[in-house]
Amino acid sequence: QVQLVESGGGLVQPGGSLRLSCAASGFWFSTNTMGWYRQAPGKQRELVAFITSGGSANYVDSVRGRFAISRDNTEDTVYLQMNSLKPEDTAVYYCNIYGRDSWGQGTQVTVSS
């Protein structure tokens, strides 16, 4: 019943920006900590950012200062604003309820010239 649909990925040049969205349904969204994760080719999935029900955000060191996670509890949506993108950011990006081990389709982000 939990549904998480990521969108907003695409091809962007180094230094560019992208805004990812995650539309959530099937659970009490406003009470859950939400996270953005990514998986690069040949690598394990990593948590890049999470935001608590109260709006407190946390980031992995490699994206801190460049990415911003936010949420709109009236729309049951989580966002990831990605600025100053680097080729190392290339990955499939997923959103999820923090701690949940079930995954959707994700959205592809490719940073390349």
XYZ file of C-alpha atoms in Angstrom:
113
model
C 0.000 0.000 0.000
C 2.954 2.350 0.567
C 3.644 4.187 -2.670
C 6.658 6.382 -3.343
C 7.094 7.803 -6.828
C 10.309 9.632 -7.653
C 10.573 12.104 -10.513
C 12.702 14.963 -11.775
C 15.867 13.155 -12.793
C 17.676 13.706 -16.046
C 20.922 14.637 -17.736
C 22.658 17.746 -16.441
C 26.090 19.315 -16.927
C 28.605 19.551 -14.084
C 27.777 22.584 -11.979
C 24.123 22.399 -12.908
C 21.052 21.927 -10.756
C 18.176 19.506 -10.545
C 15.149 19.202 -8.277
C 13.840 15.739 -7.461
C 10.339 15.089 -6.169
C 8.868 12.133 -4.315
C 5.109 11.745 -4.156
C 4.044 9.620 -1.190
C 0.818 7.820 -0.407
C -0.533 4.893 1.595
C 0.813 5.900 5.015
C 0.725 8.720 7.551
C 3.349 10.810 5.796
C 3.651 13.703 8.227
C 4.840 11.534 11.151
C 7.632 9.733 9.288
C 11.253 10.590 8.768
C 11.919 10.515 5.030
C 15.183 9.900 3.225
C 16.764 10.245 -0.179
C 19.143 7.485 -1.226
C 21.261 6.893 -4.303
C 22.948 3.980 -6.003
C 25.716 4.472 -8.542
C 26.578 1.738 -11.061
C 28.442 -1.114 -9.377
C 28.107 0.439 -5.926
C 25.898 -0.065 -2.904
C 22.974 2.149 -2.098
C 23.763 5.028 0.256
C 21.674 7.424 2.276
C 22.385 10.970 1.122
C 19.876 12.999 3.124
C 16.979 12.610 5.510
C 14.418 14.901 7.052
C 12.460 14.326 10.241
C 8.771 14.894 10.762
C 9.699 18.201 12.377
C 11.740 19.322 9.383
C 15.262 18.721 10.696
C 17.571 17.831 7.794
C 20.777 15.784 7.728
C 23.240 15.099 4.917
C 26.109 12.863 4.012
C 29.366 14.838 3.909
C 29.748 14.566 0.149
C 26.551 16.525 -0.542
C 26.375 18.876 2.432
C 26.177 22.474 1.248
C 25.100 21.444 -2.240
C 21.885 19.484 -1.671
C 18.799 20.476 0.297
C 16.047 18.107 1.373
C 12.619 19.493 2.162
C 9.070 18.282 2.613
C 5.551 19.538 2.123
C 3.288 17.729 4.562
C 0.167 19.234 3.005
C 1.052 17.570 -0.303
C 2.773 14.419 1.035
C 5.847 15.223 -1.026
C 9.598 15.166 -0.346
C 12.041 17.160 -2.451
C 15.759 17.069 -3.059
C 17.249 20.249 -4.485
C 20.636 19.415 -5.991
C 23.019 22.237 -6.861
C 26.630 22.343 -8.052
C 26.258 18.828 -9.376
C 29.340 16.710 -9.950
C 29.885 13.615 -12.106
C 30.222 11.658 -8.849
C 26.559 12.431 -8.141
C 25.511 10.250 -11.074
C 23.217 7.551 -9.699
C 19.678 6.319 -9.460
C 18.006 8.303 -6.692
C 15.345 6.792 -4.450
C 13.156 8.162 -1.710
C 11.884 6.073 1.165
C 10.564 6.050 4.675
C 13.684 6.090 6.819
C 14.631 2.537 7.810
C 12.326 0.823 5.336
C 13.901 -1.903 3.186
C 11.640 -1.913 0.171
C 12.407 0.109 -2.933
C 10.648 1.658 -5.894
C 11.837 2.550 -9.376
C 13.919 5.578 -8.511
C 14.886 8.339 -10.915
C 18.115 8.499 -12.913
C 20.438 11.460 -12.453
C 23.344 11.723 -14.868
C 25.928 14.489 -14.505
C 28.096 14.687 -17.593
C 29.475 17.075 -20.184
